[in-house]
mmCIF file of C-alpha atoms in Angstrom:
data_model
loop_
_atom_site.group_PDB
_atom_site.id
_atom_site.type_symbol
_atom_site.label_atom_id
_atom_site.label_comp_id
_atom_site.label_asym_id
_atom_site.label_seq_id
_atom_site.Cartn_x
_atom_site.Cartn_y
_atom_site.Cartn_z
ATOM 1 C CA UNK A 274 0.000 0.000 0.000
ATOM 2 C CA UNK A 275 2.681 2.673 -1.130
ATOM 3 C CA UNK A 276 -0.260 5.725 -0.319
ATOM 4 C CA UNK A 277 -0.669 4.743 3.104
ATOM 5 C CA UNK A 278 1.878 6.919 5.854
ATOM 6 C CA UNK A 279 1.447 6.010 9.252
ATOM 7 C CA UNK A 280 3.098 8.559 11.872
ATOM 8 C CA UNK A 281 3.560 7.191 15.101
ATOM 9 C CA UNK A 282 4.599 8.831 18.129
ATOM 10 C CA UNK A 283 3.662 8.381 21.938
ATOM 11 C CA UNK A 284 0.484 11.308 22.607
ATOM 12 C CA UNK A 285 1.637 14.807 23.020
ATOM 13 C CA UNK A 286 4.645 14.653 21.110
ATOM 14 C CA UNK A 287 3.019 16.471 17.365
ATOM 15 C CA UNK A 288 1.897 13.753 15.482
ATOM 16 C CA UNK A 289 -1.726 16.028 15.244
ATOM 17 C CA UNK A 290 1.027 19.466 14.668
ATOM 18 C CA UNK A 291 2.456 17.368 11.932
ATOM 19 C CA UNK A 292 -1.112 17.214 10.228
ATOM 20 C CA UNK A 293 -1.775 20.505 11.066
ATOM 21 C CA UNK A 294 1.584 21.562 8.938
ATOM 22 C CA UNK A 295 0.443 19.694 5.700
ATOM 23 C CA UNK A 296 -3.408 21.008 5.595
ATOM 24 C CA UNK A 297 -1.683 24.665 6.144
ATOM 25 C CA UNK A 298 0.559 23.602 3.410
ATOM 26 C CA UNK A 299 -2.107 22.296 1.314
ATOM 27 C CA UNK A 300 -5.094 24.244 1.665
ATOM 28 C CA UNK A 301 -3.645 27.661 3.279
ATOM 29 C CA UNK A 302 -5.788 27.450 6.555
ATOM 30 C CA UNK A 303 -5.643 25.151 9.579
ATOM 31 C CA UNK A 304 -8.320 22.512 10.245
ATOM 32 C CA UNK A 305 -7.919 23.323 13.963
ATOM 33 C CA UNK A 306 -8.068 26.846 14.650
ATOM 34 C CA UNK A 307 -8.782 30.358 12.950
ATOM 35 C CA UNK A 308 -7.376 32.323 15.458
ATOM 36 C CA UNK A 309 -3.827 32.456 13.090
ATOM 37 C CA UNK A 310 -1.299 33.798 15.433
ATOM 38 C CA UNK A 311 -2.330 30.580 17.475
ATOM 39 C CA UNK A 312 0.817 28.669 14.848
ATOM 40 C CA UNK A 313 3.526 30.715 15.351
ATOM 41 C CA UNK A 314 5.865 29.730 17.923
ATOM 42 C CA UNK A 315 6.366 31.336 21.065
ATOM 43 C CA UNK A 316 9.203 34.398 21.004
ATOM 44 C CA UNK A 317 8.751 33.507 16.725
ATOM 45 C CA UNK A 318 7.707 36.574 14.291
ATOM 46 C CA UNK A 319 6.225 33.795 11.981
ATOM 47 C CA UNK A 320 5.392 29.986 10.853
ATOM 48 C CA UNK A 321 6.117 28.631 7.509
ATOM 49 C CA UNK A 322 5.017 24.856 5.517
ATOM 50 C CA UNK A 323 6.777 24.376 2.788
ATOM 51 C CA UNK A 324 5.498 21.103 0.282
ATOM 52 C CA UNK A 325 6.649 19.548 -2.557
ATOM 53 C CA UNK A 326 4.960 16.882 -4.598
ATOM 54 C CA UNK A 327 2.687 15.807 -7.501
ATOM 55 C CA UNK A 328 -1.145 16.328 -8.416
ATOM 56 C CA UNK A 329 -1.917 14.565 -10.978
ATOM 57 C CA UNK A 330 1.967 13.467 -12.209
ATOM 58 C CA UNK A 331 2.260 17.175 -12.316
ATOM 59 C CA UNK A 332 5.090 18.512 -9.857
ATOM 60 C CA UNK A 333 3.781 21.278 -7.567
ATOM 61 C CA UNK A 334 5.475 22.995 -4.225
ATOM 62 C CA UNK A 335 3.650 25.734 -2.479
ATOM 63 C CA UNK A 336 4.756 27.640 0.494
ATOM 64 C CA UNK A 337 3.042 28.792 3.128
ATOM 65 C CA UNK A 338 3.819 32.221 5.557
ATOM 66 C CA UNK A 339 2.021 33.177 8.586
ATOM 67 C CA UNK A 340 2.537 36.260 10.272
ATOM 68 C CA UNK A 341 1.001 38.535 12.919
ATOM 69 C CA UNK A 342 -0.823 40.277 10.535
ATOM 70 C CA UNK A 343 0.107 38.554 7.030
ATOM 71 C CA UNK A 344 -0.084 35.630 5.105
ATOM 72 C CA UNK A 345 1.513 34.665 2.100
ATOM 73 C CA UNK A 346 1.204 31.925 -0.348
ATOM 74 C CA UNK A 347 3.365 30.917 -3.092
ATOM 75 C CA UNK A 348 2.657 28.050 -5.301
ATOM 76 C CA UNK A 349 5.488 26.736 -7.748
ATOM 77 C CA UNK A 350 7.338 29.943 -6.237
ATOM 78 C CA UNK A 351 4.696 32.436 -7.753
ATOM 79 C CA UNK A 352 2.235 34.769 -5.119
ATOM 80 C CA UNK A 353 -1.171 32.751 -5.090
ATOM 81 C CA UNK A 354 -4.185 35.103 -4.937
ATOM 82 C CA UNK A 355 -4.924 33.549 -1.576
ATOM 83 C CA UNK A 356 -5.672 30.481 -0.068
ATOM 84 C CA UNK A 357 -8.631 29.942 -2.246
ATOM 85 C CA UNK A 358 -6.837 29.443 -5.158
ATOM 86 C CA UNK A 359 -4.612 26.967 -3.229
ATOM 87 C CA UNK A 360 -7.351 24.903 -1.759
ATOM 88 C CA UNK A 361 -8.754 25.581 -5.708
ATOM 89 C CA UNK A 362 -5.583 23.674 -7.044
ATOM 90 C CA UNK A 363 -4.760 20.774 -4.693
ATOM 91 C CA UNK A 364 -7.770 18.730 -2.428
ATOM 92 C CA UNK A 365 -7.145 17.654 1.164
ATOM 93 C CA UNK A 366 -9.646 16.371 3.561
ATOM 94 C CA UNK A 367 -9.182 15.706 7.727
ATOM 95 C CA UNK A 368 -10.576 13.605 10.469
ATOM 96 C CA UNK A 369 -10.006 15.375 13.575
ATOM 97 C CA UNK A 370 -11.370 13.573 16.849
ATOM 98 C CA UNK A 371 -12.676 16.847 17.538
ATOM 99 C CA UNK A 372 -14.783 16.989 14.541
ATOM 100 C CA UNK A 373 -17.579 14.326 16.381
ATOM 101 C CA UNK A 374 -18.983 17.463 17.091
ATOM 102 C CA UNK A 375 -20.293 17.590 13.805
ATOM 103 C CA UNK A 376 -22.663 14.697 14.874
ATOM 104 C CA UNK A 377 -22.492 15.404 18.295
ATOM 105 C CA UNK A 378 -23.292 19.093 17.951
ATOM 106 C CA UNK A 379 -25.967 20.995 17.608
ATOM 107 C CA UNK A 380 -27.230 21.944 13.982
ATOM 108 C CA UNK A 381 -24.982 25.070 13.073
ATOM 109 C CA UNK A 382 -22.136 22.444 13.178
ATOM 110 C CA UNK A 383 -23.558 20.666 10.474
ATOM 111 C CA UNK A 384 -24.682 23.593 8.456
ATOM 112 C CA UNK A 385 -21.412 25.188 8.779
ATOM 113 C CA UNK A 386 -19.619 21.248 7.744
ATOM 114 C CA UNK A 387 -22.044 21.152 4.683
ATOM 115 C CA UNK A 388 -21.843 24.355 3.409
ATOM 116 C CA UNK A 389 -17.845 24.558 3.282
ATOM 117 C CA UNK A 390 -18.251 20.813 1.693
ATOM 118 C CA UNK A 391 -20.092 22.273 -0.686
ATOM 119 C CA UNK A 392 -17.520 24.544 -1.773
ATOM 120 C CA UNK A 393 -15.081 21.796 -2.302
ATOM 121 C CA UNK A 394 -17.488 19.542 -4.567
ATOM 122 C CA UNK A 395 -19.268 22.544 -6.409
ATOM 123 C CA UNK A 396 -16.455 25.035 -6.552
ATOM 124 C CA UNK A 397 -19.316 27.020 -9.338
ATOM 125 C CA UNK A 398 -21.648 27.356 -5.909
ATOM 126 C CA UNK A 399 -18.571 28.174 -3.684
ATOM 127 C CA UNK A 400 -19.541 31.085 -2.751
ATOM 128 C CA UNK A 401 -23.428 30.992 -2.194
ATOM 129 C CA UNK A 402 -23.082 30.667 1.412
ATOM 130 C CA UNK A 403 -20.973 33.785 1.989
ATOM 131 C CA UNK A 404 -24.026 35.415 -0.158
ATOM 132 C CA UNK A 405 -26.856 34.239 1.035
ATOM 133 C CA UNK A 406 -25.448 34.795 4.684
ATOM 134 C CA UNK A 407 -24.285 38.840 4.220
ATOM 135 C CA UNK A 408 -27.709 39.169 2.444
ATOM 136 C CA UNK A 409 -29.608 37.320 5.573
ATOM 137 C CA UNK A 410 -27.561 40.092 7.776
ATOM 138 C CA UNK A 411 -28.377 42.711 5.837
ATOM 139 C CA UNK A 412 -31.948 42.244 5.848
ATOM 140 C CA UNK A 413 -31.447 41.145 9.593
ATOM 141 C CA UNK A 414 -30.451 45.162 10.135
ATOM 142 C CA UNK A 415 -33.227 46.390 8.163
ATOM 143 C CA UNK A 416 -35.702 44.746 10.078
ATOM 144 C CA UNK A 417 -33.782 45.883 13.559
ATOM 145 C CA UNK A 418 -33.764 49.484 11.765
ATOM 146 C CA UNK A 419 -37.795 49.552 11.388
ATOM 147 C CA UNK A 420 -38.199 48.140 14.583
ATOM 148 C CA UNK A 421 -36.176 51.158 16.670
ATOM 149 C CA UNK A 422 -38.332 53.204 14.346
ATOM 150 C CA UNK A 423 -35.346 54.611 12.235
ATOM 151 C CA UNK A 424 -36.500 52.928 9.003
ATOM 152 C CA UNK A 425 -39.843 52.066 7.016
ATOM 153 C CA UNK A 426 -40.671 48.345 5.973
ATOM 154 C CA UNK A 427 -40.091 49.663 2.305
ATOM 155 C CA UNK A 428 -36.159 48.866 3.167
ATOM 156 C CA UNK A 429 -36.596 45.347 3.780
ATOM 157 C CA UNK A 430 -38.174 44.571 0.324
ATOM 158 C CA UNK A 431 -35.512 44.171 -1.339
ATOM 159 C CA UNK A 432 -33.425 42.404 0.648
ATOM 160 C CA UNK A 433 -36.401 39.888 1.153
ATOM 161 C CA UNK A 434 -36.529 39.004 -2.218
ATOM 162 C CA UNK A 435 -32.601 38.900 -2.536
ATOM 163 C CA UNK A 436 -32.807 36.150 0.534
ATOM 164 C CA UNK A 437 -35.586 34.360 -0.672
ATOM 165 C CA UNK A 438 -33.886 33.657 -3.937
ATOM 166 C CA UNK A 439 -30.543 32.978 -2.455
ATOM 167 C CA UNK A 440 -32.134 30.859 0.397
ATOM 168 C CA UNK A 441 -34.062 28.636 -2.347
ATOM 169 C CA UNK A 442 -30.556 28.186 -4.109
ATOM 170 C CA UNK A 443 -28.557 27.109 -1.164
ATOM 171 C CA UNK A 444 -31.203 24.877 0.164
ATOM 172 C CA UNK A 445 -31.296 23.400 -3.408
ATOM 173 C CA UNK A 446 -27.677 22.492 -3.710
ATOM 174 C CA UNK A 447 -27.149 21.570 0.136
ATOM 175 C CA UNK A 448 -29.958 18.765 -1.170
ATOM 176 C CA UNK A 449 -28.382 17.929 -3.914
ATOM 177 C CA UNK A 450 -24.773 17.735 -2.536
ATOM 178 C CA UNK A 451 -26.286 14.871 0.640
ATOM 179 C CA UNK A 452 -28.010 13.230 -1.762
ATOM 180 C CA UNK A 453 -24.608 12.901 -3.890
ATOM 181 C CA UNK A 454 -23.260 11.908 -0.454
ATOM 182 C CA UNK A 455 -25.898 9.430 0.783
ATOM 183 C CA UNK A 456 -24.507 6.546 -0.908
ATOM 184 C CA UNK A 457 -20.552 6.174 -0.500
ATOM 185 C CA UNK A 458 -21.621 7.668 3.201
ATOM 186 C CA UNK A 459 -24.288 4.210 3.292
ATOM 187 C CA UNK A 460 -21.403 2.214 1.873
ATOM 188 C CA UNK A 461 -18.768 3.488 4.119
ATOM 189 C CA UNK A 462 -20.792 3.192 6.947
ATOM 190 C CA UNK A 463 -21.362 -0.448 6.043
ATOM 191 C CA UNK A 464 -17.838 -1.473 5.689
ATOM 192 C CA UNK A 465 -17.360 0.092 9.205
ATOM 193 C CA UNK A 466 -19.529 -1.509 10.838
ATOM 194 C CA UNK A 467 -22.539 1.149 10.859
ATOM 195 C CA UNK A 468 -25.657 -0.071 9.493
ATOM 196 C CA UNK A 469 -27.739 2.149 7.442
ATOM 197 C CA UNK A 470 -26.097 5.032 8.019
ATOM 198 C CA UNK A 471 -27.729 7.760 6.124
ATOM 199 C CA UNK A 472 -28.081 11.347 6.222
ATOM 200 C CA UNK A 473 -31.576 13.328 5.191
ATOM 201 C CA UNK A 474 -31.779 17.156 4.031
ATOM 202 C CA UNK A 475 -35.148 17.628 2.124
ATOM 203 C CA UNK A 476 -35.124 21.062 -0.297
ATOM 204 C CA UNK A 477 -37.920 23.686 1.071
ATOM 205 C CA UNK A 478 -37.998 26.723 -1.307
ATOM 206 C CA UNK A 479 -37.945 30.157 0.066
ATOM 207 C CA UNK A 480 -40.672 32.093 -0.817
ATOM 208 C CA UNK A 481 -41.437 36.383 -0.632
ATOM 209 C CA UNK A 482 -44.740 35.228 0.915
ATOM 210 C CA UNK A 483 -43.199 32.928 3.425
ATOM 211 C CA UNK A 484 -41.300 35.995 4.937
ATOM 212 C CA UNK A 485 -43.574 38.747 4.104
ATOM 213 C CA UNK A 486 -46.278 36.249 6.005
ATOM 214 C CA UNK A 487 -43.796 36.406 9.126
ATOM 215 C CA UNK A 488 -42.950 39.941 8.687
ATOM 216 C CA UNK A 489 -44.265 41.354 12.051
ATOM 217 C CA UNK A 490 -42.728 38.842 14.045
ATOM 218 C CA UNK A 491 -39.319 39.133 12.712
ATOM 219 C CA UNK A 492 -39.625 43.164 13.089
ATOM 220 C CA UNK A 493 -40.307 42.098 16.777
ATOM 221 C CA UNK A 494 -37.360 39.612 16.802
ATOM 222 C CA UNK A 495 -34.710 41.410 14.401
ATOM 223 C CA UNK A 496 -34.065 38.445 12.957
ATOM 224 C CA UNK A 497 -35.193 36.695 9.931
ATOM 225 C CA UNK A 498 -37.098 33.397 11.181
ATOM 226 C CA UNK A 499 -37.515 31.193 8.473
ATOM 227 C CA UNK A 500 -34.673 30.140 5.366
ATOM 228 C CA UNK A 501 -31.658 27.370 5.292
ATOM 229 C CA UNK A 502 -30.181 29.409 8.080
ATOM 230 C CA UNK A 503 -32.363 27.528 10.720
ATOM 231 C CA UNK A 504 -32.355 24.352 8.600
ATOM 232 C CA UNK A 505 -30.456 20.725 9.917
ATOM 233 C CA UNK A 506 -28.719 17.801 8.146
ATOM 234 C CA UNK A 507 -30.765 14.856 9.338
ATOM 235 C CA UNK A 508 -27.417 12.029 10.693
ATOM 236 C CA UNK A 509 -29.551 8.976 11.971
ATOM 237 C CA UNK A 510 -28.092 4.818 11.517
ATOM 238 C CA UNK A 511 -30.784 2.016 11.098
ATOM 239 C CA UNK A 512 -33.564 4.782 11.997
ATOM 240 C CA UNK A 513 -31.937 6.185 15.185
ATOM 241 C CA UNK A 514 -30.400 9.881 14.857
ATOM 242 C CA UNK A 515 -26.883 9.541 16.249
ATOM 243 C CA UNK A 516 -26.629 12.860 18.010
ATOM 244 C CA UNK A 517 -28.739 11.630 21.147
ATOM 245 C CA UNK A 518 -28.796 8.010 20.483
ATOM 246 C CA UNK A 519 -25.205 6.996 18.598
ATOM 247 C CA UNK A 520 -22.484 6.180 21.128
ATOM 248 C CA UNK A 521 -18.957 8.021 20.432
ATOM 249 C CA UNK A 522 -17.969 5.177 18.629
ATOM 250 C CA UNK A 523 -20.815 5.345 15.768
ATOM 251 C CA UNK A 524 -20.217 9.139 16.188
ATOM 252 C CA UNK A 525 -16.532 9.022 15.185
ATOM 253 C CA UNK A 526 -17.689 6.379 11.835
ATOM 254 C CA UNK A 527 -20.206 8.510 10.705
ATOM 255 C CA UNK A 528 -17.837 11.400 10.527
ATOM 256 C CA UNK A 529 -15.234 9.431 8.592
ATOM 257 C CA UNK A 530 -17.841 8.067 6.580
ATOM 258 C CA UNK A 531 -18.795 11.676 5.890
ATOM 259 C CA UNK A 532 -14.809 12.372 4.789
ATOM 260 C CA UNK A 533 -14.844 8.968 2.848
ATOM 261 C CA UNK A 534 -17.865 9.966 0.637
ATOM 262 C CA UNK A 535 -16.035 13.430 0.087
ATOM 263 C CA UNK A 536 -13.150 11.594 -0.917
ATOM 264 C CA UNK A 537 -15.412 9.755 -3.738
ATOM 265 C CA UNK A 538 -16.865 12.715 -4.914
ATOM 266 C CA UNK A 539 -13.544 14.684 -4.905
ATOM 267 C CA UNK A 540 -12.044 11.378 -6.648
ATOM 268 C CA UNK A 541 -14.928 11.547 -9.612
ATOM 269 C CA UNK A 542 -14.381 15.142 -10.119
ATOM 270 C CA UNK A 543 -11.252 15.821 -10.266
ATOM 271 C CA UNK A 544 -10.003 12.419 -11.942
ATOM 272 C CA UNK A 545 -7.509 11.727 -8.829
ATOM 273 C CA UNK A 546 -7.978 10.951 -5.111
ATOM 274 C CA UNK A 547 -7.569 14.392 -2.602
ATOM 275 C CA UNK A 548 -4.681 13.879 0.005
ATOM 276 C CA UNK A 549 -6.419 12.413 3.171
ATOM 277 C CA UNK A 550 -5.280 13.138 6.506
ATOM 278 C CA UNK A 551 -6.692 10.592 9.445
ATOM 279 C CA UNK A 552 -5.767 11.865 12.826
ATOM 280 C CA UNK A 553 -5.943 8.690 15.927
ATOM 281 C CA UNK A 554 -8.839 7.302 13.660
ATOM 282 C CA UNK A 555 -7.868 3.285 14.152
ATOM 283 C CA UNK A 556 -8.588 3.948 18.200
ATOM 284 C CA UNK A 557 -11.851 2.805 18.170
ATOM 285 C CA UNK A 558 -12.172 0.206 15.629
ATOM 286 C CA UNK A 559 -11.493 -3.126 16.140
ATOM 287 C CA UNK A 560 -8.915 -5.402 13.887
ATOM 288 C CA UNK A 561 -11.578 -6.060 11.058
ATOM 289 C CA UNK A 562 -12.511 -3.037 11.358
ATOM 290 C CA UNK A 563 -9.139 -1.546 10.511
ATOM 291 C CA UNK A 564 -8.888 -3.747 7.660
ATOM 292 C CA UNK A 565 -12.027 -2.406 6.098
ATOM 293 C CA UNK A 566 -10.848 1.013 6.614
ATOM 294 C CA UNK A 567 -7.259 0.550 4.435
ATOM 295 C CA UNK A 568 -9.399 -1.287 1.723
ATOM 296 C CA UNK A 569 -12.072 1.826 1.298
ATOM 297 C CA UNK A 570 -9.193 4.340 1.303
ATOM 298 C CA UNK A 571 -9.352 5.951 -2.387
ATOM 299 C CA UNK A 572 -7.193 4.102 -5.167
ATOM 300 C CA UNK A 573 -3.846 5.568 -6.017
ATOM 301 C CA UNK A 574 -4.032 8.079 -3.742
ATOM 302 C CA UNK A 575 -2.291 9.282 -0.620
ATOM 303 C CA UNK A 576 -3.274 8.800 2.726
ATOM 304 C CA UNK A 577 -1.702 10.092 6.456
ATOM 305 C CA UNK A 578 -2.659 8.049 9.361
ATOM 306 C CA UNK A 579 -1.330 8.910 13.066
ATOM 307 C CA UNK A 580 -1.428 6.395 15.693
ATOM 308 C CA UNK A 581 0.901 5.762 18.790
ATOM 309 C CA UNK A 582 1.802 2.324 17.571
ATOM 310 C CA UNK A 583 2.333 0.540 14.474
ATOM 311 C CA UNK A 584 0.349 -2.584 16.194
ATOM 312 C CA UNK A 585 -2.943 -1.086 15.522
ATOM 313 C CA UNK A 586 -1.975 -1.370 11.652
ATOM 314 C CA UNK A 587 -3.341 -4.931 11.161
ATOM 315 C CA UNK A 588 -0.609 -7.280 10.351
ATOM 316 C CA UNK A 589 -0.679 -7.333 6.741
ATOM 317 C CA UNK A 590 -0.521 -4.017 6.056
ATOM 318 C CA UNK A 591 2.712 -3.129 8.420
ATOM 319 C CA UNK A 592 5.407 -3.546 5.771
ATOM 320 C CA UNK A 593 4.240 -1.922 3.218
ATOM 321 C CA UNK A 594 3.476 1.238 4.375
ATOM 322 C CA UNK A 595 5.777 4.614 4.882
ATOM 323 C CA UNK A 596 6.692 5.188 9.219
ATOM 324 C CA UNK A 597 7.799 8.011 9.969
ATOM 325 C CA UNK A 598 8.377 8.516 14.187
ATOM 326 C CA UNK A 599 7.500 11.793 15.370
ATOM 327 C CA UNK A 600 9.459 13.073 19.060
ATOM 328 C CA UNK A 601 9.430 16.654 20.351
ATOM 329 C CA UNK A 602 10.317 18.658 17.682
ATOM 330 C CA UNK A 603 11.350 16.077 14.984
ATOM 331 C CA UNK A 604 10.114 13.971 12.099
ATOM 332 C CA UNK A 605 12.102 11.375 10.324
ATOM 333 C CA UNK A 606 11.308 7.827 8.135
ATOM 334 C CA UNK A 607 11.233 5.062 10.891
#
């Protein structure tokens, strides 16, 4: 299995930091934090990745620069617009531990998990959510305007109809992106021992009427209360919805199934697997289990797997794949 890289290192000594480094590297942004100044060392003015490898047999490096109040990102040694149009050139996805909470939590997780998905299968629809969510504000203010009496309802018209029509977009494509989900997420599920996993996110167009209807109220409120704002992504396995009834166990499958399905998608679409990057994900599952997970990872692509030990590899698998032994500080091939 010459994609598979296992880093192994006892708990607390960077095998997640390590991870960190290549998604910064990779996509421009860290899966852990937004707070920036949170990378660079202590008594440090800045943190810099620097990658080099192939996408699609094609050579690529990029470079990465945090500062206080900068970033900068080269790619093949030219300035990059930003870190869109790195994350717009090479795909990476990440299981975090920490991201159960997109079962676990409550349904702005899940919004906020589908709608950056979204991005990364339908880079055309990329930036719906960004609209529909400064228009929701905006019309969020006009209402808040009319009710301290410093504004007429004529102000809110137009930003009614510009949310309506964005909200009935986003809710479209949020349906259409879990249905293209539903079944490698089913099949995923399946080979990791979750049964009829399946996720449910039924389209409800926003009408002019449906908030015009509600107008008084959400003069009263300030807030717009209706529109794919408010809306969930249904998570349930064999008919029970895993956020009160999965244990953490199901919780932490369903999420990799979630970045399993991506992977398909992101494998379809762009004719070549996206770098995957598994943080402590063997833990929980048993030795079949683990099996079934290195079969399902994506053809001819690379994966990164950290783990304390290579004994949770199953036995099979141990000799063909890269080590590298992370201490305090350091990295090298094991």
């Amino acid at each position: 299995m010459p994609g598979l890289v296992v880093v192994i290192g006892r708990n607390g000594v960077g095998k997640t930091n390590l991870l960190e480094a290549i998604h910064v590297g990779s996509q421009g942004f860290s899966p852990r934090t937004r707070a920036e100044a949170r990378l660079v060392r202590f008594g440090q003015d800045a943190a810099r990745v620097s990658l080099s490898g192939e996408d699609r047999n094609v050579a690529v490096s990029t470079q990465v620069t945090i500062a206080a109040r900068d970033k900068r990102v080269l790619v093949n040694g030219a300035a990059a617009r930003g870190p869109d149009e790195l994350r717009g050139r090479l795909a990476t996805l990440v299981f975090l531990p920490d991201r159960l909470a997109v079962v676990k939590g409550g349904p702005l997780v899940r919004r906020a998990y589908i709608d950056r998905m979204l991005g990364r299968v339908f880079p055309a629809q990329a930036r719906l959510p960004s609209e529909y969510s400064r228009s929701l504000a905006q019309r969020n203010e006009a209402l808040r305007h009319v009710r301290a009496g410093t504004s007429t309802l004529e102000a809110v018209e137009p930003w009614t109809a510009r949310v309506a029509a964005l909200g009935t977009e986003l809710d479209a494509v949020r349906a259409e992106l879990v249905a293209s989900l539903t079944p490698g997420v089913e099949a995923a599920g399946e080979v990791l021992g979750l049964a009829k996993l399946a996720l449910a996110y039924e389209p409800r167009p926003l009408t002019e009427s449906q908030l015009s209807e509600r107008l008084e109220r959400d003069v009263e409120r300030g807030l717009t209360g209706v529109g794919p704002h408010l809306r969930d992504v249904g998570i349930a396995a064999a008919g029970r919805e895993l956020r009160s009834f999965g244990s953490q166990g199901e919780q932490r499958v369903a999420v990799l199934a979630l970045v399993l399905a991506e992977a398909g998608l992101s494998s379809e679409s762009r004719g070549e697997p996206p770098l995957l990057l598994l943080d402590d994900v063997l833990s929980e599952l048993d030795g079949q289990r683990r099996h079934a997970l290195l079969d399902v990872l994506p053809a001819g692509g690379q994966t990164v797997i950290t783990t304390t030990s290579t004994d949770a590899l199953p036995a099979g698998t141990r000799n063909a794949a890269l080590v590298v032994a992370v201490t305090p500080g350091k990295a090298r091939a094991a």
